[in-house]
Structures are given as C-alpha cells and as structure tokens.
Amino acid sequence: MASQANAALPDGYELEGYRIVKKISSGGFSIVYLARDELDRPVAIKEYLPSSLALRRPGELAPTISDENLPTFRIGLKCFFEEGRALARILHPNVVRVINFFRANDTVYMVMQYEQGRSLQEHILKHRERGDRKLVGERFIRMVFSQVMNGLREVHTNKLLHLDLKPANVYLRSDASPILLDFGAARQTLQADTGKLYPMYTPGFAGPELYEKNGSLGPWTDIYSIGASIFACMSGHAPQPADARLLNDKMASKYRDLADTYSEELLGVVEWCLRLDPLARPQSVFALQKALLERTPTQPKRSLLRTLRRFMRSLLPRGLRGSDPTSTISMNTR
Ligand SMILES: Nc1ncnc2c1ncn2[C@@H]1O[C@H](COP(=O)(O)OP(=O)(O)OP(=O)(O)O)[C@@H](O)[C@H]1O
Ligand SMILES: [Mg+2]
C-alpha cells in the first residue's frame, strides 16, 4: 500500500471515555490528538496508524489493511502496546507520562499527560529564522540536556532504549524543562516486508550501529543521538549522517566552525558522543553527565578576525554599532 495521509478521528469523537478535541500532529506512524478525560482534564492521545501499512478514509474509524501488510501492522501494534506498557512504569519529570493505553478501532491508543510547549526542534528553527548567530546558548544547552539525560537514565534503568532521540522528540514545557517523547520501539517493524525487523532511524541523529542489520544497540546508541541533538542546537542542522561519515568524515571541520561560539569542553563532549565506534563513546548516561559536569566551560576561542571586528565596532559611536552577533546570547528559554 502506498504511503498516504490518514484521516484523523473527528473532533468531538468519544473514545473509551476520552473526548477528542482536535488533532495536534500526524507523523508517518501515528496521529496525536488533544482530548479531554471524564473529568475534563486535557490529555494527549497517540494513535498507532502507520501510513505505509494502513489506510483510514474520512468518515471511517477502523483502518483498512491489506492481507499483505497485516502481519507487519500487527507486529508494530504489539511493539507500540509494549512500549506503552513499559513507559507507563516510568515516573520521571523528564519522560512523557503515560496514563493509559488500550485497543479500539482495530488499533492501539496511548494516553499521555498533556504538556504545553513546543519541541526543541521548533525552538531551534525559531532562532534560525530570526537569524541568530548563536542558535541556542551554551547555558541553555547544558541546562536542557542535563535534564534530558536524567530522563534518559531512568529510561535505561528500565531496560528501554529510546532509539529516536532528536530535537523533534524533545518537548520543552513553557518553563523550558524538557520531556522525552516518541520512543522508537513501534518503528522497529516497518521494513519487515523483507522478512527482517529493522529499527527505523533518523539520518544524522542515528549512530552507525542503527544502520546495520545486527548492530549492537545499547545506551551508547542513544548517547550518539544526544551528541547529535546538541550539535543540532549549536549548528541548526543535523550532523553528517553516520553512513556518509564512515566513508568520508567531515565532522572535524564542523566542530572547528563552532569553536568560536561554544566552549572547547562542550564541543569535546559532543565529539566524544559522536564517535563512530560505539565503544569509543561514553558507555552510560552517567559517564556522560559526569564528563559534562567536570568540564566547566571556558570562553570559546574567538577567531582573530572576529576579535578585530569587535574592536573596530567598539570604536564607533554607540548608535552606529549595530548588533554584535557575538554578544547576542540567546538564553531565551521558550
Ligand atoms: N504528551 C504530549 N502533550 C502535548 N503534545 C504532545 C504530546 N505528545 C506528543 N505531542 C505533540 O505531537 C507531536 C508529535 O509527537 P511524537 O513525536 O510523539 O509523534 P510523531 O513524531 O508524530 O510520531 P511518529 O514519528 O511515530 O509518527 C509533538 O511534537 C507534540 O506537538
Ligand atoms: Mg516525533
């Protein structure tokens, strides 16, 4: 079945005691709704509906799935259900809170605590559109990622891996505290047309072992994605994809470009997380957090040209100086 957009459940629809208010987002694997529970509290409900396997036309509730796709759809459904069950055990301020999960309309629903805010990806894009030179300030990165890592530690302690960590799956509440969303387990099946199960990954954010058939996945795999996400905060784009890096690694020059803006210590940690050899990376989130704490930032190394420009600008009368890109520290937490 060709991949196509699935129709969302209609606004006002009653789903096992929850009333759908509206669709919030739809991705390739699922649709997320804002809904209200019986006490009229807001919840987010995620519906498993991979568009490459299942088609729901407007006005229908259950999707149509071809006989050919049914086994794969069912394996994905089971993974989604298991993921819900595993996540429901985790109670951590930086991991999305799963309240309930159930079967209906021939698929599975995961009910989560509704969070207000926006994704880290949206945060980065907003800074990029504004043309801020320093997209996300170092203090903000350290503050957000130390909490992301707290959440991830809890996930790993529960014998789960995230496997799709990237700025789009880190949600920032209005007070800038982050929440991990969208765990990758349900995606493990979608290439099963070849009879094999492969985890799906996002190029740039996925370690090389995710590209391999029998790659050894572990905490180090999520740690690669942490490094990639911090890099995206700094540069505004994903790192070079791991498969391309294996052939011709261009990351060293990217780190050099960032050395003007971010401390050597933070760049060192990112470089460590993004090592292609899984064994050369921090092996646990704890080790990574320790390194981040120990490496207190020093001033970024400014290029001679930039220092000269700053000096020249300082000679001008205040009104004529314009904005100094090196001083726009975007600690904006929203
Ligand atoms: N608990 C929540 N509270 C508020 N909004 C949420 C919540 N969970 C998800 N969302 C919204 O839905 C968007 C997509 O969520 P998520 O990343 O879980 O799914 P997805 O990327 O669409 O999934 P997939 O790639 O599996 O289709 C988020 O960026 C956010 O806007
Ligand atoms: Mg997502």
Coordinates of C-alpha atoms and ligand atoms in Angstrom, one line a residue:
M1 CA 0.0 0.0 0.0
A2 CA 1.4 3.4 -1.0
S3 CA 2.1 5.7 1.9
Q4 CA -0.7 8.4 2.2
A5 CA -2.1 10.7 4.8
N6 CA -4.7 9.0 7.1
A7 CA -7.9 10.7 8.1
A8 CA -7.9 11.8 11.7
L9 CA -10.7 10.8 14.1
P10 CA -13.4 13.6 14.0
D11 CA -13.4 16.3 16.6
G12 CA -15.8 15.5 19.4
Y13 CA -15.5 11.7 18.9
E14 CA -15.9 9.7 22.1
L15 CA -13.0 7.2 22.5
E16 CA -13.3 5.0 25.6
G17 CA -14.2 7.8 27.9
Y18 CA -12.0 10.4 26.2
R19 CA -13.4 13.1 24.0
I20 CA -11.3 14.1 21.0
V21 CA -10.8 17.9 20.9
K22 CA -8.6 18.1 17.8
K23 CA -5.7 16.6 16.0
I24 CA -2.4 18.0 17.2
S25 CA 0.0 16.3 14.8
S26 CA 0.3 13.5 12.4
G27 CA 3.5 11.7 11.5
G28 CA 4.3 8.7 9.4
F29 CA 3.5 6.3 12.2
S30 CA 0.8 7.8 14.3
I31 CA -1.6 10.7 14.9
V32 CA -1.6 12.7 18.1
Y33 CA -4.8 14.3 19.5
L34 CA -5.6 16.7 22.2
A35 CA -8.5 15.1 24.1
R36 CA -10.4 15.5 27.5
D37 CA -10.8 12.8 30.0
E38 CA -14.0 12.2 32.0
L39 CA -13.0 14.9 34.5
D40 CA -12.5 17.3 31.6
R41 CA -8.7 17.3 32.1
P42 CA -6.6 17.6 28.9
V43 CA -4.7 14.6 27.7
A44 CA -2.7 13.8 24.6
I45 CA -3.7 10.6 22.8
K46 CA -1.4 8.9 20.3
E47 CA -3.0 6.6 17.8
Y48 CA -0.9 3.9 16.1
L49 CA -1.5 4.3 12.4
P50 CA 1.5 3.8 10.1
S51 CA 0.5 5.3 6.8
S52 CA 2.6 2.9 4.8
L53 CA 0.6 0.0 6.1
A54 CA -2.9 1.2 7.0
L55 CA -5.3 3.5 5.3
R56 CA -8.2 5.2 7.0
R57 CA -10.5 7.2 4.8
P58 CA -12.5 10.2 6.0
G59 CA -15.6 9.1 7.9
E60 CA -14.2 5.7 8.8
L61 CA -12.9 4.6 12.3
A62 CA -11.0 1.4 11.6
P63 CA -8.2 1.5 9.1
T64 CA -8.1 -0.8 6.0
I65 CA -5.1 -3.0 6.0
S66 CA -4.2 -5.3 3.1
D67 CA -3.6 -9.0 3.9
E68 CA 0.0 -8.5 2.8
N69 CA 0.6 -5.7 5.3
L70 CA -1.4 -7.2 8.2
P71 CA 1.4 -9.3 9.8
T72 CA 3.7 -6.2 9.8
F73 CA 1.0 -4.0 11.1
R74 CA 0.3 -6.4 13.9
I75 CA 4.0 -6.7 15.0
G76 CA 4.1 -2.9 15.1
L77 CA 0.9 -2.8 17.1
K78 CA 2.4 -5.2 19.6
C79 CA 5.6 -3.1 19.9
F80 CA 3.5 0.1 20.3
F81 CA 1.5 -1.6 23.1
E82 CA 4.6 -2.9 24.8
E83 CA 6.2 0.5 24.6
G84 CA 3.1 2.0 26.2
R85 CA 3.2 -0.7 28.9
A86 CA 6.9 -0.1 29.6
L87 CA 6.6 3.7 29.6
A88 CA 3.7 3.6 31.9
R89 CA 6.1 2.2 34.6
I90 CA 8.3 5.2 34.3
L91 CA 7.5 8.2 36.5
H92 CA 10.0 10.9 35.8
P93 CA 9.6 14.6 35.2
N94 CA 11.6 14.4 32.0
V95 CA 9.9 11.4 30.4
V96 CA 6.4 11.7 29.0
R97 CA 3.9 10.4 31.4
V98 CA 1.8 7.5 30.0
I99 CA -1.5 7.4 31.8
N100 CA -3.4 4.6 29.9
F101 CA -3.2 2.5 26.8
F102 CA -6.0 0.5 25.2
R103 CA -7.2 -1.1 22.0
A104 CA -10.0 0.3 19.9
N105 CA -10.9 0.8 16.2
D106 CA -8.6 -2.1 15.3
T107 CA -5.5 -0.3 16.6
V108 CA -3.9 0.9 19.8
Y109 CA -4.1 4.2 21.7
M110 CA -1.6 5.6 24.2
V111 CA -2.9 8.3 26.6
M112 CA -0.4 10.7 27.9
Q113 CA -0.3 13.7 30.2
Y114 CA -0.9 16.7 28.0
E115 CA 2.1 19.0 28.0
Q116 CA 2.1 22.6 26.8
G117 CA 5.1 23.9 25.0
R118 CA 7.0 23.2 21.8
S119 CA 9.6 20.8 20.6
L120 CA 13.3 21.6 20.8
Q121 CA 13.3 21.4 17.0
E122 CA 10.8 24.3 16.8
H123 CA 12.9 26.2 19.3
I124 CA 16.0 25.8 17.1
L125 CA 14.1 26.7 13.9
K126 CA 12.7 29.9 15.5
H127 CA 16.2 31.0 16.3
R128 CA 17.4 30.1 12.8
E129 CA 14.6 32.0 11.2
R130 CA 15.5 35.0 13.3
G131 CA 19.0 34.8 12.0
D132 CA 20.5 34.5 15.5
R133 CA 24.1 33.6 15.1
K134 CA 24.2 31.7 18.3
L135 CA 21.2 29.5 17.9
V136 CA 20.9 28.1 21.3
G137 CA 23.2 29.4 24.1
E138 CA 25.6 27.1 25.9
R139 CA 24.0 27.6 29.3
F140 CA 20.6 26.7 27.9
I141 CA 22.0 23.6 26.1
R142 CA 23.7 22.4 29.3
M143 CA 20.5 23.1 31.4
V144 CA 18.2 21.3 28.9
F145 CA 20.4 18.3 28.2
S146 CA 21.3 17.6 31.8
Q147 CA 17.6 17.1 32.4
V148 CA 17.1 15.1 29.1
M149 CA 19.9 12.9 30.4
N150 CA 18.2 12.5 33.8
G151 CA 15.1 11.2 31.9
L152 CA 17.2 9.0 29.7
R153 CA 19.0 7.5 32.7
E154 CA 15.6 6.5 34.1
V155 CA 14.6 5.0 30.7
H156 CA 17.8 3.0 30.5
T157 CA 17.4 1.8 34.1
N158 CA 14.1 0.4 33.0
K159 CA 15.9 -1.6 30.3
L160 CA 14.4 0.5 27.5
L161 CA 16.2 2.4 24.8
H162 CA 14.8 5.5 23.1
L163 CA 16.3 4.9 19.6
D164 CA 14.9 8.0 18.0
L165 CA 16.3 10.8 20.1
K166 CA 16.4 14.1 18.2
P167 CA 15.3 17.7 18.8
A168 CA 11.8 16.9 17.3
N169 CA 11.3 14.3 20.1
V170 CA 12.4 16.5 23.0
Y171 CA 9.4 18.7 24.0
L172 CA 10.1 21.8 26.0
R173 CA 7.5 22.9 28.6
S174 CA 6.9 26.6 28.9
D175 CA 9.4 26.7 31.8
A176 CA 12.0 25.1 29.4
S177 CA 12.1 21.8 31.3
P178 CA 12.4 19.1 28.7
I179 CA 10.4 15.9 28.2
L180 CA 11.4 12.9 26.2
L181 CA 8.7 11.9 23.7
D182 CA 8.2 9.4 20.9
F183 CA 10.1 6.3 21.7
G184 CA 11.2 4.3 18.7
A185 CA 10.1 0.7 19.6
A186 CA 7.0 0.8 17.4
R187 CA 9.1 1.6 14.4
Q188 CA 11.1 -1.5 14.6
T189 CA 8.9 -3.4 12.3
L190 CA 8.2 -1.2 9.3
Q191 CA 10.7 -2.7 7.0
A192 CA 9.5 -6.2 7.7
D193 CA 8.4 -6.6 4.1
T194 CA 11.9 -8.1 3.6
G195 CA 11.1 -10.5 6.4
K196 CA 13.5 -8.8 8.7
L197 CA 13.0 -6.4 11.5
Y198 CA 14.9 -3.2 11.4
P199 CA 14.8 -0.3 13.7
M200 CA 13.9 2.9 11.8
Y201 CA 16.2 5.8 12.3
T202 CA 16.6 9.4 11.5
P203 CA 19.7 10.1 9.4
G204 CA 22.1 12.4 11.2
F205 CA 20.8 11.5 14.6
A206 CA 21.3 7.7 14.4
G207 CA 24.6 6.0 15.3
P208 CA 26.1 3.7 12.7
E209 CA 25.0 0.6 14.5
L210 CA 21.4 1.5 13.7
Y211 CA 22.2 1.2 10.0
E212 CA 23.5 -2.4 10.5
K213 CA 21.3 -5.4 10.5
N214 CA 22.7 -6.9 13.7
G215 CA 24.2 -3.7 15.1
S216 CA 24.8 -3.9 18.8
L217 CA 22.4 -1.4 20.3
G218 CA 22.7 -0.1 23.8
P219 CA 22.8 3.1 25.9
W220 CA 25.7 4.2 23.6
T221 CA 23.2 4.3 20.7
D222 CA 21.1 6.9 22.5
I223 CA 24.3 8.7 23.6
Y224 CA 25.2 9.2 19.9
S225 CA 21.8 10.8 19.4
I226 CA 22.4 13.1 22.4
G227 CA 25.6 14.3 20.8
A228 CA 23.8 14.8 17.5
S229 CA 21.0 16.7 19.2
I230 CA 23.4 19.0 21.0
F231 CA 25.2 19.5 17.7
A232 CA 21.9 20.5 16.0
C233 CA 21.2 23.0 18.8
M234 CA 24.6 24.6 18.0
S235 CA 24.6 24.5 14.2
G236 CA 20.9 24.5 13.3
H237 CA 21.2 21.2 11.4
A238 CA 21.8 17.5 11.9
P239 CA 25.3 16.2 11.8
Q240 CA 26.6 14.4 8.7
P241 CA 24.8 11.0 8.6
A242 CA 26.8 8.2 10.1
D243 CA 26.9 6.1 6.9
A244 CA 28.4 9.0 5.0
R245 CA 30.8 9.7 7.8
L246 CA 32.1 6.1 7.6
L247 CA 33.2 6.9 4.0
N248 CA 34.4 10.5 4.5
D249 CA 34.0 12.0 7.9
K250 CA 33.6 15.8 7.6
M251 CA 32.7 16.5 11.2
A252 CA 36.1 17.7 12.4
S253 CA 35.7 20.9 10.3
K254 CA 32.2 21.4 11.7
Y255 CA 33.5 21.4 15.2
R256 CA 36.2 23.9 14.3
D257 CA 33.5 26.2 12.9
L258 CA 31.7 26.1 16.2
A259 CA 34.7 26.7 18.3
D260 CA 34.1 30.5 18.1
T261 CA 30.8 30.2 19.8
Y262 CA 30.9 27.2 22.1
S263 CA 33.4 26.1 24.8
E264 CA 36.0 23.6 24.0
E265 CA 34.7 21.4 26.8
L266 CA 31.2 21.2 25.4
L267 CA 32.5 20.6 21.9
G268 CA 34.7 17.9 23.3
V269 CA 31.8 16.1 24.9
V270 CA 29.8 16.3 21.6
E271 CA 32.7 14.9 19.7
W272 CA 33.0 12.1 22.2
C273 CA 29.3 11.2 21.9
L274 CA 29.5 11.3 18.1
R275 CA 32.4 8.8 17.8
L276 CA 31.6 6.3 15.1
D277 CA 32.9 3.4 17.2
P278 CA 30.3 2.7 19.9
L279 CA 33.0 1.6 22.3
A280 CA 34.8 4.9 22.0
R281 CA 31.7 6.8 23.2
P282 CA 30.6 7.3 26.8
Q283 CA 29.1 3.9 27.7
S284 CA 26.5 5.2 30.1
V285 CA 24.5 8.4 30.5
F286 CA 26.0 8.6 34.0
A287 CA 29.5 8.8 32.5
L288 CA 28.4 11.4 30.1
Q289 CA 26.8 13.5 32.8
K290 CA 29.9 13.3 34.9
A291 CA 32.0 14.5 32.0
L292 CA 29.7 17.4 31.3
L293 CA 29.8 18.4 35.0
E294 CA 33.6 18.1 35.2
R295 CA 34.2 20.1 32.1
T296 CA 33.3 23.6 33.2
P297 CA 33.2 25.9 30.2
T298 CA 36.0 28.2 29.3
Q299 CA 35.5 31.1 27.0
P300 CA 35.0 30.0 23.4
K301 CA 38.1 30.6 21.2
R302 CA 37.3 33.6 19.1
S303 CA 38.9 33.9 15.7
L304 CA 41.3 36.8 15.3
L305 CA 39.1 38.3 12.6
R306 CA 36.1 38.4 14.9
T307 CA 38.1 39.9 17.7
L308 CA 39.3 42.6 15.3
R309 CA 35.7 43.3 14.2
R310 CA 34.5 43.6 17.8
F311 CA 37.4 46.0 18.5
M312 CA 36.5 48.1 15.4
R313 CA 32.9 48.2 16.3
S314 CA 33.7 49.3 19.8
L315 CA 35.4 52.4 18.3
L316 CA 32.1 53.5 16.6
P317 CA 29.6 55.7 18.4
R318 CA 27.0 53.6 20.2
G319 CA 24.1 54.3 17.8
L320 CA 26.2 53.2 14.8
R321 CA 27.4 49.9 16.2
G322 CA 24.5 47.7 15.0
S323 CA 24.0 44.4 16.6
D324 CA 27.1 42.5 17.7
P325 CA 26.4 38.9 16.7
T326 CA 28.9 37.6 19.2
S327 CA 27.1 39.2 22.1
T328 CA 23.5 38.0 21.2
I329 CA 23.5 35.2 23.7
S330 CA 20.2 33.6 23.1
M331 CA 19.4 32.2 26.5
N332 CA 15.8 32.5 25.6
T333 CA 14.2 29.6 27.3
R334 CA 10.9 29.5 25.3
Ligands
LIG1 N1 2.1 14.4 25.7 C1 2.0 15.4 24.8 N2 1.5 16.6 25.1 C2 1.3 17.6 24.2 N3 1.7 17.4 22.9 C3 2.2 16.2 22.5 C4 2.4 15.1 23.4 N4 2.9 14.1 22.8 C5 3.0 14.5 21.5 N5 2.6 15.8 21.4 C6 2.6 16.6 20.1 O1 2.6 15.7 19.0 C7 3.9 15.9 18.3 C8 4.3 14.6 17.7 O2 4.6 13.7 18.8 P1 5.5 12.5 18.7 O3 6.9 12.9 18.4 O4 5.3 11.6 19.9 O5 4.9 11.8 17.4 P2 5.3 11.7 15.9 O6 6.7 12.2 15.7 O7 4.2 12.2 15.1 O8 5.4 10.2 15.8 P3 5.7 9.3 14.6 O9 7.0 9.7 14.1 O10 5.8 8.0 15.4 O11 4.5 9.3 13.7 C9 4.8 16.6 19.3 O12 5.8 17.4 18.6 C10 3.8 17.4 20.0 O13 3.5 18.6 19.3
MG2 MG 8.3 12.5 16.9

